[in-house]
Amino acid sequence: MKNKGGVFSLIPYYAWVVLFVVAPILLVLYYSMLDLDGHFTLENYKNFFTSVYFEMTLSSFWYAFLITLFSLLVSYPAAYLITKLKHKQLWLILIIIPSWVNLLLKTYAFIGIFGNKGPINAFLATIGIGEQQILFTNFSFIFVSVYIFIPFMILPIFNALDKLNPALIDAARDLGASRITTFRRVIIPLTMNGIKAGVQAVFIPALSLFMITRLIAGNKVITLGTAIEQQFLVAQNWGMGSTIAVFLIIVMFIIMFLTGSKEKGETQNGKTK
């Protein structure tokens, strides 16, 4: 009876997965094999591997890599510092709160900040540099993207650092390891799962950005997310848009596989498994 109860309790979970994960993926896969007239074709996949989409794919990966890298460079020291503070949970909440604000509102806020009449340009004019074109540049796109993704990078890294046993760091120092060696040989390896989780949370959505590319980069940055939006809303070519989406889904699974955390070697109750 207990086993039957356990099986029935999993039905809502499997139903949710089938309806909202498996079914949408199958629907996207189905549309990717249709042309503009609704006929079955593999032409969309053939077109995807042309030079135009290849360059767009490389550009998307490059910008996603930069956004992830800068987010990590900012988030790791910030998370490490927060773990040393007295009210670390409060500081963590203050960092996470901006992620609750609507993405569109934050994007429009940066349009005002980076605009020609915004506070940044006003400050530059005050110190004699003069107005600069900050908005609609690669810099503004990467800066805003990093700002938006930082909370998603900090949280898993903070959790990994907070669970780190301080005795291991003390042991490394007692054995003569310098701060840099301790950080490189002890702290980084023991918090690698947090880093991988942060990379997953940032790199995957950064590949499919389209709102920020429109409003902040002014279409000067073209990503796969922008291409999907154009195919669905402008060209009305759902087949090509679905084909690009299929590629992003495949990339998502590959990244999740490569950055998946491995529990082997972790300690439990102070003893190695």
JSON list of C-alpha atoms in Angstrom, two decimals, residues 78-92 95 158 162:
[
{"chain": "A", "resi": 78, "resn": "ALA", "atom": "CA", "xyz": [31.09, 39.46, -3.64]},
{"chain": "A", "resi": 79, "resn": "ALA", "atom": "CA", "xyz": [29.75, 36.11, -2.41]},
{"chain": "A", "resi": 80, "resn": "TYR", "atom": "CA", "xyz": [32.99, 35.44, -0.51]},
{"chain": "A", "resi": 81, "resn": "LEU", "atom": "CA", "xyz": [32.78, 38.84, 1.16]},
{"chain": "A", "resi": 82, "resn": "ILE", "atom": "CA", "xyz": [29.15, 38.33, 2.12]},
{"chain": "A", "resi": 83, "resn": "THR", "atom": "CA", "xyz": [29.97, 35.05, 3.89]},
{"chain": "A", "resi": 84, "resn": "LYS", "atom": "CA", "xyz": [32.39, 37.01, 6.12]},
{"chain": "A", "resi": 85, "resn": "LEU", "atom": "CA", "xyz": [29.85, 39.66, 7.13]},
{"chain": "A", "resi": 86, "resn": "LYS", "atom": "CA", "xyz": [27.91, 39.58, 10.37]},
{"chain": "A", "resi": 87, "resn": "HIS", "atom": "CA", "xyz": [24.45, 39.86, 8.82]},
{"chain": "A", "resi": 88, "resn": "LYS", "atom": "CA", "xyz": [25.21, 37.85, 5.69]},
{"chain": "A", "resi": 89, "resn": "GLN", "atom": "CA", "xyz": [21.63, 36.69, 5.09]},
{"chain": "A", "resi": 90, "resn": "LEU", "atom": "CA", "xyz": [20.42, 40.29, 5.11]},
{"chain": "A", "resi": 91, "resn": "TRP", "atom": "CA", "xyz": [23.08, 41.36, 2.60]},
{"chain": "A", "resi": 92, "resn": "LEU", "atom": "CA", "xyz": [22.24, 38.39, 0.41]},
{"chain": "A", "resi": 95, "resn": "ILE", "atom": "CA", "xyz": [21.39, 41.64, -3.56]},
{"chain": "A", "resi": 158, "resn": "PHE", "atom": "CA", "xyz": [27.28, 31.93, -1.74]},
{"chain": "A", "resi": 162, "resn": "ASP", "atom": "CA", "xyz": [28.79, 29.19, 3.23]}
]
